[in-house]
C-alpha cells in the first residue's frame, strides 16, 4: 500500500508540473492578462498564484512520495 501511495503522489506531481505551466502560457497570451498599458491584470496575477501553489503542491507530493519509500 505504501508503494501505491508513493506512485499516486509521483503521478500527481508530474501532472501538476506538466499541466499548469502549459495552461499558464495560454493565460499569459490571453487578452485579459494585460491592461491597455501592458501591466498584468488581476486575471494574470490570480493564475500566477494558482500556478505557484500547484508547483509547491507538486514538490510536496514528491517529497512525501520519497519519504514513503524510505
PDB file of N, CA and C in Angstrom:
ATOM      1  N   UNK A   1       0.818  -1.198   0.000  1.00  0.00           N
ATOM      2  CA  UNK A   1       0.000   0.000   0.000  1.00  0.00           C
ATOM      3  C   UNK A   1       0.858   1.257   0.000  1.00  0.00           C
ATOM      4  N   UNK A   2       1.990   1.208   0.688  1.00  0.00           N
ATOM      5  CA  UNK A   2       2.873   2.370   0.754  1.00  0.00           C
ATOM      6  C   UNK A   2       3.437   2.705  -0.620  1.00  0.00           C
ATOM      7  N   UNK A   3       3.827   1.680  -1.364  1.00  0.00           N
ATOM      8  CA  UNK A   3       4.372   1.909  -2.706  1.00  0.00           C
ATOM      9  C   UNK A   3       3.299   2.504  -3.613  1.00  0.00           C
ATOM     10  N   UNK A   4       2.085   2.004  -3.501  1.00  0.00           N
ATOM     11  CA  UNK A   4       0.975   2.546  -4.292  1.00  0.00           C
ATOM     12  C   UNK A   4       0.749   4.021  -3.977  1.00  0.00           C
ATOM     13  N   UNK A   5       0.758   4.368  -2.702  1.00  0.00           N
ATOM     14  CA  UNK A   5       0.568   5.766  -2.295  1.00  0.00           C
ATOM     15  C   UNK A   5       1.687   6.646  -2.856  1.00  0.00           C
ATOM     16  N   UNK A   6       2.916   6.149  -2.825  1.00  0.00           N
ATOM     17  CA  UNK A   6       4.046   6.913  -3.365  1.00  0.00           C
ATOM     18  C   UNK A   6       3.882   7.119  -4.870  1.00  0.00           C
ATOM     19  N   UNK A   7       3.441   6.087  -5.573  1.00  0.00           N
ATOM     20  CA  UNK A   7       3.237   6.198  -7.020  1.00  0.00           C
ATOM     21  C   UNK A   7       2.146   7.223  -7.323  1.00  0.00           C
ATOM     22  N   UNK A   8       1.068   7.203  -6.567  1.00  0.00           N
ATOM     23  CA  UNK A   8      -0.010   8.180  -6.764  1.00  0.00           C
ATOM     24  C   UNK A   8       0.520   9.599  -6.551  1.00  0.00           C
ATOM     25  N   UNK A   9       1.339   9.792  -5.533  1.00  0.00           N
ATOM     26  CA  UNK A   9       1.914  11.122  -5.278  1.00  0.00           C
ATOM     27  C   UNK A   9       2.831  11.558  -6.425  1.00  0.00           C
ATOM     28  N   UNK A  10       3.633  10.638  -6.951  1.00  0.00           N
ATOM     29  CA  UNK A  10       4.520  10.977  -8.069  1.00  0.00           C
ATOM     30  C   UNK A  10       3.722  11.317  -9.328  1.00  0.00           C
ATOM     31  N   UNK A  11       2.664  10.567  -9.590  1.00  0.00           N
ATOM     32  CA  UNK A  11       1.816  10.840 -10.756  1.00  0.00           C
ATOM     33  C   UNK A  11       1.153  12.209 -10.611  1.00  0.00           C
ATOM     34  N   UNK A  12       0.666  12.520  -9.428  1.00  0.00           N
ATOM     35  CA  UNK A  12       0.049  13.825  -9.197  1.00  0.00           C
ATOM     36  C   UNK A  12       1.059  14.953  -9.400  1.00  0.00           C
ATOM     37  N   UNK A  13       2.276  14.747  -8.935  1.00  0.00           N
ATOM     38  CA  UNK A  13       3.316  15.765  -9.103  1.00  0.00           C
ATOM     39  C   UNK A  13       3.641  15.978 -10.580  1.00  0.00           C
ATOM     40  N   UNK A  14       3.784  14.892 -11.319  1.00  0.00           N
ATOM     41  CA  UNK A  14       4.081  15.002 -12.753  1.00  0.00           C
ATOM     42  C   UNK A  14       2.940  15.709 -13.470  1.00  0.00           C
ATOM     43  N   UNK A  15       1.715  15.370 -13.114  1.00  0.00           N
ATOM     44  CA  UNK A  15       0.555  16.024 -13.723  1.00  0.00           C
ATOM     45  C   UNK A  15       0.613  17.536 -13.500  1.00  0.00           C
ATOM     46  N   UNK A  16       0.866  17.955 -12.277  1.00  0.00           N
ATOM     47  CA  UNK A  16       0.924  19.390 -11.974  1.00  0.00           C
ATOM     48  C   UNK A  16       2.060  20.076 -12.720  1.00  0.00           C
ATOM     49  N   UNK A  17       3.202  19.441 -12.784  1.00  0.00           N
ATOM     50  CA  UNK A  17       4.372  20.055 -13.432  1.00  0.00           C
ATOM     51  C   UNK A  17       4.179  20.159 -14.947  1.00  0.00           C
ATOM     52  N   UNK A  18       3.466  19.211 -15.530  1.00  0.00           N
ATOM     53  CA  UNK A  18       3.239  19.254 -16.977  1.00  0.00           C
ATOM     54  C   UNK A  18       2.062  20.158 -17.339  1.00  0.00           C
ATOM     55  N   UNK A  19       0.986  20.062 -16.598  1.00  0.00           N
ATOM     56  CA  UNK A  19      -0.257  20.744 -16.964  1.00  0.00           C
ATOM     57  C   UNK A  19      -0.246  22.237 -16.671  1.00  0.00           C
ATOM     58  N   UNK A  20       0.107  22.628 -15.465  1.00  0.00           N
ATOM     59  CA  UNK A  20      -0.036  24.034 -15.064  1.00  0.00           C
ATOM     60  C   UNK A  20       0.835  25.012 -15.848  1.00  0.00           C
ATOM     61  N   UNK A  21       2.111  24.713 -16.108  1.00  0.00           N
ATOM     62  CA  UNK A  21       2.885  25.683 -16.902  1.00  0.00           C
ATOM     63  C   UNK A  21       2.329  25.870 -18.316  1.00  0.00           C
ATOM     64  N   UNK A  22       1.855  24.794 -18.931  1.00  0.00           N
ATOM     65  CA  UNK A  22       1.264  24.920 -20.271  1.00  0.00           C
ATOM     66  C   UNK A  22      -0.027  25.747 -20.222  1.00  0.00           C
ATOM     67  N   UNK A  23      -0.820  25.527 -19.185  1.00  0.00           N
ATOM     68  CA  UNK A  23      -2.037  26.311 -19.007  1.00  0.00           C
ATOM     69  C   UNK A  23      -1.694  27.785 -18.808  1.00  0.00           C
ATOM     70  N   UNK A  24      -0.668  28.042 -18.018  1.00  0.00           N
ATOM     71  CA  UNK A  24      -0.304  29.427 -17.741  1.00  0.00           C
ATOM     72  C   UNK A  24       0.204  30.135 -19.000  1.00  0.00           C
ATOM     73  N   UNK A  25       0.841  29.418 -19.899  1.00  0.00           N
ATOM     74  CA  UNK A  25       1.257  30.019 -21.166  1.00  0.00           C
ATOM     75  C   UNK A  25       0.041  30.559 -21.913  1.00  0.00           C
ATOM     76  N   UNK A  26      -1.046  29.806 -21.887  1.00  0.00           N
ATOM     77  CA  UNK A  26      -2.274  30.260 -22.547  1.00  0.00           C
ATOM     78  C   UNK A  26      -2.870  31.461 -21.824  1.00  0.00           C
ATOM     79  N   UNK A  27      -2.801  31.447 -20.505  1.00  0.00           N
ATOM     80  CA  UNK A  27      -3.306  32.579 -19.723  1.00  0.00           C
ATOM     81  C   UNK A  27      -2.510  33.834 -20.063  1.00  0.00           C
ATOM     82  N   UNK A  28      -1.190  33.705 -20.142  1.00  0.00           N
ATOM     83  CA  UNK A  28      -0.333  34.863 -20.407  1.00  0.00           C
ATOM     84  C   UNK A  28      -0.617  35.479 -21.779  1.00  0.00           C
ATOM     85  N   UNK A  29      -1.048  34.669 -22.731  1.00  0.00           N
ATOM     86  CA  UNK A  29      -1.351  35.169 -24.070  1.00  0.00           C
ATOM     87  C   UNK A  29      -2.768  35.721 -24.185  1.00  0.00           C
ATOM     88  N   UNK A  30      -3.586  35.474 -23.193  1.00  0.00           N
ATOM     89  CA  UNK A  30      -4.982  35.914 -23.201  1.00  0.00           C
ATOM     90  C   UNK A  30      -5.053  37.444 -23.138  1.00  0.00           C
ATOM     91  N   UNK A  31      -6.027  37.997 -23.815  1.00  0.00           N
ATOM     92  CA  UNK A  31      -6.172  39.460 -23.835  1.00  0.00           C
ATOM     93  C   UNK A  31      -6.521  40.024 -22.459  1.00  0.00           C
ATOM     94  N   UNK A  32      -7.083  39.196 -21.583  1.00  0.00           N
ATOM     95  CA  UNK A  32      -7.443  39.650 -20.239  1.00  0.00           C
ATOM     96  C   UNK A  32      -6.241  39.701 -19.299  1.00  0.00           C
ATOM     97  N   UNK A  33      -5.086  39.203 -19.730  1.00  0.00           N
ATOM     98  CA  UNK A  33      -3.919  39.126 -18.861  1.00  0.00           C
ATOM     99  C   UNK A  33      -3.218  40.480 -18.682  1.00  0.00           C
ATOM    100  N   UNK A  34      -3.403  41.386 -19.619  1.00  0.00           N
ATOM    101  CA  UNK A  34      -2.737  42.701 -19.550  1.00  0.00           C
ATOM    102  C   UNK A  34      -3.747  43.801 -19.824  1.00  0.00           C
ATOM    103  N   UNK A  35      -3.523  44.942 -19.162  1.00  0.00           N
ATOM    104  CA  UNK A  35      -4.407  46.081 -19.420  1.00  0.00           C
ATOM    105  C   UNK A  35      -3.884  46.870 -20.613  1.00  0.00           C
ATOM    106  N   UNK A  36      -4.500  47.988 -20.892  1.00  0.00           N
ATOM    107  CA  UNK A  36      -4.122  48.799 -22.053  1.00  0.00           C
ATOM    108  C   UNK A  36      -2.688  49.307 -21.956  1.00  0.00           C
ATOM    109  N   UNK A  37      -2.183  49.491 -20.742  1.00  0.00           N
ATOM    110  CA  UNK A  37      -0.815  49.962 -20.540  1.00  0.00           C
ATOM    111  C   UNK A  37       0.202  48.817 -20.553  1.00  0.00           C
ATOM    112  N   UNK A  38      -0.278  47.591 -20.648  1.00  0.00           N
ATOM    113  CA  UNK A  38       0.621  46.441 -20.680  1.00  0.00           C
ATOM    114  C   UNK A  38       0.951  45.858 -19.316  1.00  0.00           C
ATOM    115  N   UNK A  39       0.303  46.359 -18.282  1.00  0.00           N
ATOM    116  CA  UNK A  39       0.558  45.859 -16.931  1.00  0.00           C
ATOM    117  C   UNK A  39      -0.283  44.615 -16.672  1.00  0.00           C
ATOM    118  N   UNK A  40       0.243  43.684 -15.873  1.00  0.00           N
ATOM    119  CA  UNK A  40      -0.538  42.477 -15.554  1.00  0.00           C
ATOM    120  C   UNK A  40      -1.821  42.830 -14.799  1.00  0.00           C
ATOM    121  N   UNK A  41      -2.891  42.138 -15.158  1.00  0.00           N
ATOM    122  CA  UNK A  41      -4.185  42.358 -14.508  1.00  0.00           C
ATOM    123  C   UNK A  41      -4.370  41.362 -13.368  1.00  0.00           C
ATOM    124  N   UNK A  42      -5.487  41.494 -12.681  1.00  0.00           N
ATOM    125  CA  UNK A  42      -5.832  40.554 -11.616  1.00  0.00           C
ATOM    126  C   UNK A  42      -5.991  39.145 -12.179  1.00  0.00           C
ATOM    127  N   UNK A  43      -6.537  39.043 -13.369  1.00  0.00           N
ATOM    128  CA  UNK A  43      -6.685  37.751 -14.053  1.00  0.00           C
ATOM    129  C   UNK A  43      -5.332  37.044 -14.138  1.00  0.00           C
ATOM    130  N   UNK A  44      -4.327  37.761 -14.561  1.00  0.00           N
ATOM    131  CA  UNK A  44      -2.970  37.212 -14.687  1.00  0.00           C
ATOM    132  C   UNK A  44      -2.411  36.841 -13.312  1.00  0.00           C
ATOM    133  N   UNK A  45      -2.550  37.731 -12.362  1.00  0.00           N
ATOM    134  CA  UNK A  45      -1.992  37.525 -11.031  1.00  0.00           C
ATOM    135  C   UNK A  45      -2.614  36.320 -10.333  1.00  0.00           C
ATOM    136  N   UNK A  46      -3.924  36.190 -10.432  1.00  0.00           N
ATOM    137  CA  UNK A  46      -4.610  35.058  -9.813  1.00  0.00           C
ATOM    138  C   UNK A  46      -4.115  33.743 -10.401  1.00  0.00           C
ATOM    139  N   UNK A  47      -3.963  33.694 -11.703  1.00  0.00           N
ATOM    140  CA  UNK A  47      -3.495  32.461 -12.332  1.00  0.00           C
ATOM    141  C   UNK A  47      -2.023  32.195 -12.027  1.00  0.00           C
ATOM    142  N   UNK A  48      -1.245  33.236 -11.866  1.00  0.00           N
ATOM    143  CA  UNK A  48       0.145  33.052 -11.462  1.00  0.00           C
ATOM    144  C   UNK A  48       0.220  32.447 -10.064  1.00  0.00           C
ATOM    145  N   UNK A  49      -0.604  32.936  -9.169  1.00  0.00           N
ATOM    146  CA  UNK A  49      -0.648  32.383  -7.803  1.00  0.00           C
ATOM    147  C   UNK A  49      -1.090  30.924  -7.846  1.00  0.00           C
ATOM    148  N   UNK A  50      -2.084  30.602  -8.656  1.00  0.00           N
ATOM    149  CA  UNK A  50      -2.529  29.216  -8.792  1.00  0.00           C
ATOM    150  C   UNK A  50      -1.404  28.318  -9.315  1.00  0.00           C
ATOM    151  N   UNK A  51      -0.663  28.814 -10.290  1.00  0.00           N
ATOM    152  CA  UNK A  51       0.481  28.064 -10.822  1.00  0.00           C
ATOM    153  C   UNK A  51       1.511  27.797  -9.735  1.00  0.00           C
ATOM    154  N   UNK A  52       1.859  28.820  -8.982  1.00  0.00           N
ATOM    155  CA  UNK A  52       2.859  28.662  -7.931  1.00  0.00           C
ATOM    156  C   UNK A  52       2.391  27.691  -6.848  1.00  0.00           C
ATOM    157  N   UNK A  53       1.137  27.771  -6.480  1.00  0.00           N
ATOM    158  CA  UNK A  53       0.592  26.836  -5.485  1.00  0.00           C
ATOM    159  C   UNK A  53       0.643  25.406  -6.024  1.00  0.00           C
ATOM    160  N   UNK A  54       0.278  25.215  -7.276  1.00  0.00           N
ATOM    161  CA  UNK A  54       0.301  23.881  -7.878  1.00  0.00           C
ATOM    162  C   UNK A  54       1.718  23.316  -7.898  1.00  0.00           C
ATOM    163  N   UNK A  55       2.699  24.156  -8.168  1.00  0.00           N
ATOM    164  CA  UNK A  55       4.086  23.678  -8.197  1.00  0.00           C
ATOM    165  C   UNK A  55       4.599  23.371  -6.797  1.00  0.00           C
ATOM    166  N   UNK A  56       4.173  24.128  -5.819  1.00  0.00           N
ATOM    167  CA  UNK A  56       4.550  23.833  -4.429  1.00  0.00           C
ATOM    168  C   UNK A  56       3.910  22.514  -3.986  1.00  0.00           C
ATOM    169  N   UNK A  57       2.661  22.307  -4.368  1.00  0.00           N
ATOM    170  CA  UNK A  57       1.997  21.040  -4.048  1.00  0.00           C
ATOM    171  C   UNK A  57       2.711  19.879  -4.735  1.00  0.00           C
ATOM    172  N   UNK A  58       3.138  20.079  -5.979  1.00  0.00           N
ATOM    173  CA  UNK A  58       3.879  19.032  -6.689  1.00  0.00           C
ATOM    174  C   UNK A  58       5.180  18.708  -5.959  1.00  0.00           C
ATOM    175  N   UNK A  59       5.879  19.724  -5.504  1.00  0.00           N
ATOM    176  CA  UNK A  59       7.115  19.499  -4.764  1.00  0.00           C
ATOM    177  C   UNK A  59       6.837  18.752  -3.466  1.00  0.00           C
ATOM    178  N   UNK A  60       5.791  19.142  -2.770  1.00  0.00           N
ATOM    179  CA  UNK A  60       5.419  18.463  -1.526  1.00  0.00           C
ATOM    180  C   UNK A  60       5.048  17.003  -1.800  1.00  0.00           C
ATOM    181  N   UNK A  61       4.369  16.744  -2.909  1.00  0.00           N
ATOM    182  CA  UNK A  61       3.987  15.377  -3.261  1.00  0.00           C
ATOM    183  C   UNK A  61       5.223  14.521  -3.540  1.00  0.00           C
ATOM    184  N   UNK A  62       6.205  15.092  -4.216  1.00  0.00           N
ATOM    185  CA  UNK A  62       7.445  14.347  -4.488  1.00  0.00           C
ATOM    186  C   UNK A  62       8.171  14.039  -3.180  1.00  0.00           C
ATOM    187  N   UNK A  63       8.277  15.026  -2.328  1.00  0.00           N
ATOM    188  CA  UNK A  63       8.951  14.805  -1.027  1.00  0.00           C
ATOM    189  C   UNK A  63       8.197  13.751  -0.231  1.00  0.00           C
ATOM    190  N   UNK A  64       6.878  13.837  -0.184  1.00  0.00           N
ATOM    191  CA  UNK A  64       6.084  12.850   0.565  1.00  0.00           C
ATOM    192  C   UNK A  64       6.242  11.463  -0.045  1.00  0.00           C
ATOM    193  N   UNK A  65       6.270  11.380  -1.366  1.00  0.00           N
ATOM    194  CA  UNK A  65       6.466  10.089  -2.031  1.00  0.00           C
ATOM    195  C   UNK A  65       7.811   9.478  -1.706  1.00  0.00           C
ATOM    196  N   UNK A  66       8.844  10.305  -1.692  1.00  0.00           N
ATOM    197  CA  UNK A  66      10.193   9.813  -1.356  1.00  0.00           C
ATOM    198  C   UNK A  66      10.218   9.357   0.101  1.00  0.00           C
ATOM    199  N   UNK A  67       9.627  10.138   0.979  1.00  0.00           N
ATOM    200  CA  UNK A  67       9.609   9.757   2.398  1.00  0.00           C
ATOM    201  C   UNK A  67       8.832   8.465   2.612  1.00  0.00           C
ATOM    202  N   UNK A  68       7.771   8.255   1.861  1.00  0.00           N
ATOM    203  CA  UNK A  68       7.024   6.999   1.980  1.00  0.00           C
ATOM    204  C   UNK A  68       7.876   5.797   1.572  1.00  0.00           C
ATOM    205  N   UNK A  69       8.704   6.003   0.560  1.00  0.00           N
ATOM    206  CA  UNK A  69       9.529   4.896   0.073  1.00  0.00           C
ATOM    207  C   UNK A  69      10.736   4.614   0.968  1.00  0.00           C
ATOM    208  N   UNK A  70      11.109   5.605   1.756  1.00  0.00           N
ATOM    209  CA  UNK A  70      12.265   5.400   2.659  1.00  0.00           C
ATOM    210  C   UNK A  70      11.805   4.810   3.933  1.00  0.00           C
TER     211      UNK A  70
END
